[in-house]
Amino acid sequence: MTLKIAVDPDSGTAPYEQLRNQISELARSGALPVGYKLPTVRGFAEELGLAANTVAKAYRALEADGVIETRGRNGTFVAAAGDAAERNAATAAREYAEQARRLGMSGARALELAQDAVRAVYAG
């Protein structure tokens, strides 16, 4: 399987973020199956014409999101992302709700702001 990743330097989105988004979507859709071994940071950077630090930053973000896992010298693999991604999203939502309450915001207003943020992110 060959990764079909394209990074557009003129898109207005940072290259690491484009890489992170594409790998995340491929994993979420099942196009990259759980256990798929990703290229090394250096190899992938060369293939894409990017700096190794750019690929490393994307991999770190994906690992923090629970999409991939690094197994030391064995490499980097697609993780069973669904559970970890939902757990992370639920934690972020709870932290937002707690922060909104501490700020004295009503639950309805906090929900409106969260919905506005989701619409803004998913529309872009």
mmCIF file of C-alpha atoms in Angstrom:
data_model
loop_
_atom_site.group_PDB
_atom_site.id
_atom_site.type_symbol
_atom_site.label_atom_id
_atom_site.label_comp_id
_atom_site.label_asym_id
_atom_site.label_seq_id
_atom_site.Cartn_x
_atom_site.Cartn_y
_atom_site.Cartn_z
ATOM 1 C CA MET A 1 0.000 0.000 0.000
ATOM 2 C CA THR A 2 1.293 3.457 -0.926
ATOM 3 C CA LEU A 3 0.244 6.495 1.052
ATOM 4 C CA LYS A 4 -1.478 9.036 -1.170
ATOM 5 C CA ILE A 5 -0.477 12.234 0.607
ATOM 6 C CA ALA A 6 -0.133 15.613 -1.080
ATOM 7 C CA VAL A 7 1.108 18.730 0.681
ATOM 8 C CA ASP A 8 0.253 22.059 -0.960
ATOM 9 C CA PRO A 9 2.593 24.844 0.206
ATOM 10 C CA ASP A 10 0.167 27.470 -1.131
ATOM 11 C CA SER A 11 -2.908 26.215 0.729
ATOM 12 C CA GLY A 12 -2.566 28.531 3.708
ATOM 13 C CA THR A 13 -2.443 25.532 6.060
ATOM 14 C CA ALA A 14 0.871 24.539 7.614
ATOM 15 C CA PRO A 15 2.418 21.475 5.932
ATOM 16 C CA TYR A 16 2.544 19.482 9.190
ATOM 17 C CA GLU A 17 -1.170 20.175 9.701
ATOM 18 C CA GLN A 18 -1.988 19.045 6.149
ATOM 19 C CA LEU A 19 -0.037 15.840 6.749
ATOM 20 C CA ARG A 20 -1.686 15.303 10.142
ATOM 21 C CA ASN A 21 -5.173 15.873 8.710
ATOM 22 C CA GLN A 22 -4.662 13.525 5.772
ATOM 23 C CA ILE A 23 -3.203 10.667 7.813
ATOM 24 C CA SER A 24 -5.914 11.097 10.432
ATOM 25 C CA GLU A 25 -8.653 10.971 7.786
ATOM 26 C CA LEU A 26 -7.110 7.931 6.081
ATOM 27 C CA ALA A 27 -6.939 6.117 9.427
ATOM 28 C CA ARG A 28 -10.465 7.143 10.424
ATOM 29 C CA SER A 29 -11.919 6.030 7.075
ATOM 30 C CA GLY A 30 -10.139 2.671 7.236
ATOM 31 C CA ALA A 31 -8.035 3.390 4.133
ATOM 32 C CA LEU A 32 -5.074 2.985 6.505
ATOM 33 C CA PRO A 33 -5.870 -0.126 8.517
ATOM 34 C CA VAL A 34 -5.026 -0.559 12.176
ATOM 35 C CA GLY A 35 -1.464 -1.865 12.391
ATOM 36 C CA TYR A 36 -0.329 -0.285 9.102
ATOM 37 C CA LYS A 37 3.334 0.687 9.417
ATOM 38 C CA LEU A 38 3.981 4.302 8.473
ATOM 39 C CA PRO A 39 7.203 5.369 6.754
ATOM 40 C CA THR A 40 10.072 6.593 8.884
ATOM 41 C CA VAL A 41 10.164 10.321 9.559
ATOM 42 C CA ARG A 42 13.215 10.839 7.364
ATOM 43 C CA GLY A 43 11.989 8.597 4.569
ATOM 44 C CA PHE A 44 8.568 10.223 4.496
ATOM 45 C CA ALA A 45 10.100 13.707 4.611
ATOM 46 C CA GLU A 46 12.259 12.885 1.594
ATOM 47 C CA GLU A 47 9.323 11.373 -0.273
ATOM 48 C CA LEU A 48 7.164 14.450 0.347
ATOM 49 C CA GLY A 49 9.917 17.028 -0.076
ATOM 50 C CA LEU A 50 9.475 18.261 3.486
ATOM 51 C CA ALA A 51 11.827 18.857 6.388
ATOM 52 C CA ALA A 52 12.134 15.908 8.753
ATOM 53 C CA ASN A 53 11.011 18.169 11.628
ATOM 54 C CA THR A 54 7.741 18.835 9.776
ATOM 55 C CA VAL A 55 6.942 15.128 9.520
ATOM 56 C CA ALA A 56 8.079 14.557 13.109
ATOM 57 C CA LYS A 57 5.731 17.328 14.305
ATOM 58 C CA ALA A 58 2.808 15.743 12.432
ATOM 59 C CA TYR A 59 3.630 12.314 13.877
ATOM 60 C CA ARG A 60 3.797 13.765 17.427
ATOM 61 C CA ALA A 61 0.386 15.417 16.963
ATOM 62 C CA LEU A 62 -1.095 12.193 15.564
ATOM 63 C CA GLU A 63 0.319 10.226 18.466
ATOM 64 C CA ALA A 64 -1.144 12.727 20.950
ATOM 65 C CA ASP A 65 -4.498 12.317 19.151
ATOM 66 C CA GLY A 66 -4.270 8.525 19.518
ATOM 67 C CA VAL A 67 -4.241 7.978 15.734
ATOM 68 C CA ILE A 68 -0.763 6.441 15.602
ATOM 69 C CA GLU A 69 1.560 4.765 18.050
ATOM 70 C CA THR A 70 5.328 4.541 18.066
ATOM 71 C CA ARG A 71 6.790 1.213 19.057
ATOM 72 C CA GLY A 72 10.378 2.273 19.594
ATOM 73 C CA ARG A 73 12.773 0.963 16.980
ATOM 74 C CA ASN A 74 10.015 -1.182 15.453
ATOM 75 C CA GLY A 75 8.422 1.886 13.872
ATOM 76 C CA THR A 76 5.232 3.900 13.843
ATOM 77 C CA PHE A 77 1.867 2.245 13.270
ATOM 78 C CA VAL A 78 -1.774 3.210 12.839
ATOM 79 C CA ALA A 79 -3.479 2.681 16.187
ATOM 80 C CA ALA A 80 -7.051 1.672 16.923
ATOM 81 C CA ALA A 81 -7.929 5.363 16.762
ATOM 82 C CA GLY A 82 -11.668 5.352 17.328
ATOM 83 C CA ASP A 83 -11.676 4.777 21.071
ATOM 84 C CA ALA A 84 -8.701 7.029 21.822
ATOM 85 C CA ALA A 85 -9.991 9.844 19.613
ATOM 86 C CA GLU A 86 -13.417 9.756 21.255
ATOM 87 C CA ARG A 87 -11.883 9.642 24.735
ATOM 88 C CA ASN A 88 -9.685 12.655 23.914
ATOM 89 C CA ALA A 89 -12.631 14.579 22.450
ATOM 90 C CA ALA A 90 -14.792 13.792 25.474
ATOM 91 C CA THR A 91 -12.032 14.973 27.814
ATOM 92 C CA ALA A 92 -11.625 18.218 25.853
ATOM 93 C CA ALA A 93 -15.401 18.780 25.898
ATOM 94 C CA ARG A 94 -15.556 18.244 29.647
ATOM 95 C CA GLU A 95 -12.646 20.623 30.231
ATOM 96 C CA TYR A 96 -14.402 23.236 28.075
ATOM 97 C CA ALA A 97 -17.660 22.829 29.999
ATOM 98 C CA GLU A 98 -15.870 23.131 33.344
ATOM 99 C CA GLN A 99 -14.020 26.250 32.176
ATOM 100 C CA ALA A 100 -17.255 27.837 30.883
ATOM 101 C CA ARG A 101 -18.959 27.164 34.228
ATOM 102 C CA ARG A 102 -16.023 28.673 36.147
ATOM 103 C CA LEU A 103 -16.411 31.775 33.952
ATOM 104 C CA GLY A 104 -20.038 32.038 35.062
ATOM 105 C CA MET A 105 -21.486 31.137 31.668
ATOM 106 C CA SER A 106 -24.864 29.421 31.407
ATOM 107 C CA GLY A 107 -24.962 25.892 30.011
ATOM 108 C CA ALA A 108 -27.044 27.086 27.055
ATOM 109 C CA ARG A 109 -24.540 29.824 26.161
ATOM 110 C CA ALA A 110 -21.575 27.459 26.532
ATOM 111 C CA LEU A 111 -23.305 25.018 24.199
ATOM 112 C CA GLU A 112 -24.001 27.786 21.643
ATOM 113 C CA LEU A 113 -20.329 28.785 21.649
ATOM 114 C CA ALA A 114 -19.221 25.183 21.286
ATOM 115 C CA GLN A 115 -21.613 24.664 18.363
ATOM 116 C CA ASP A 116 -20.313 27.856 16.698
ATOM 117 C CA ALA A 117 -16.757 26.597 17.085
ATOM 118 C CA VAL A 118 -17.604 23.181 15.631
ATOM 119 C CA ARG A 119 -19.380 24.784 12.660
ATOM 120 C CA ALA A 120 -16.404 27.080 12.036
ATOM 121 C CA VAL A 121 -13.878 24.236 12.143
ATOM 122 C CA TYR A 122 -15.864 21.769 10.036
ATOM 123 C CA ALA A 123 -16.876 24.363 7.445
ATOM 124 C CA GLY A 124 -13.225 25.242 6.739
#
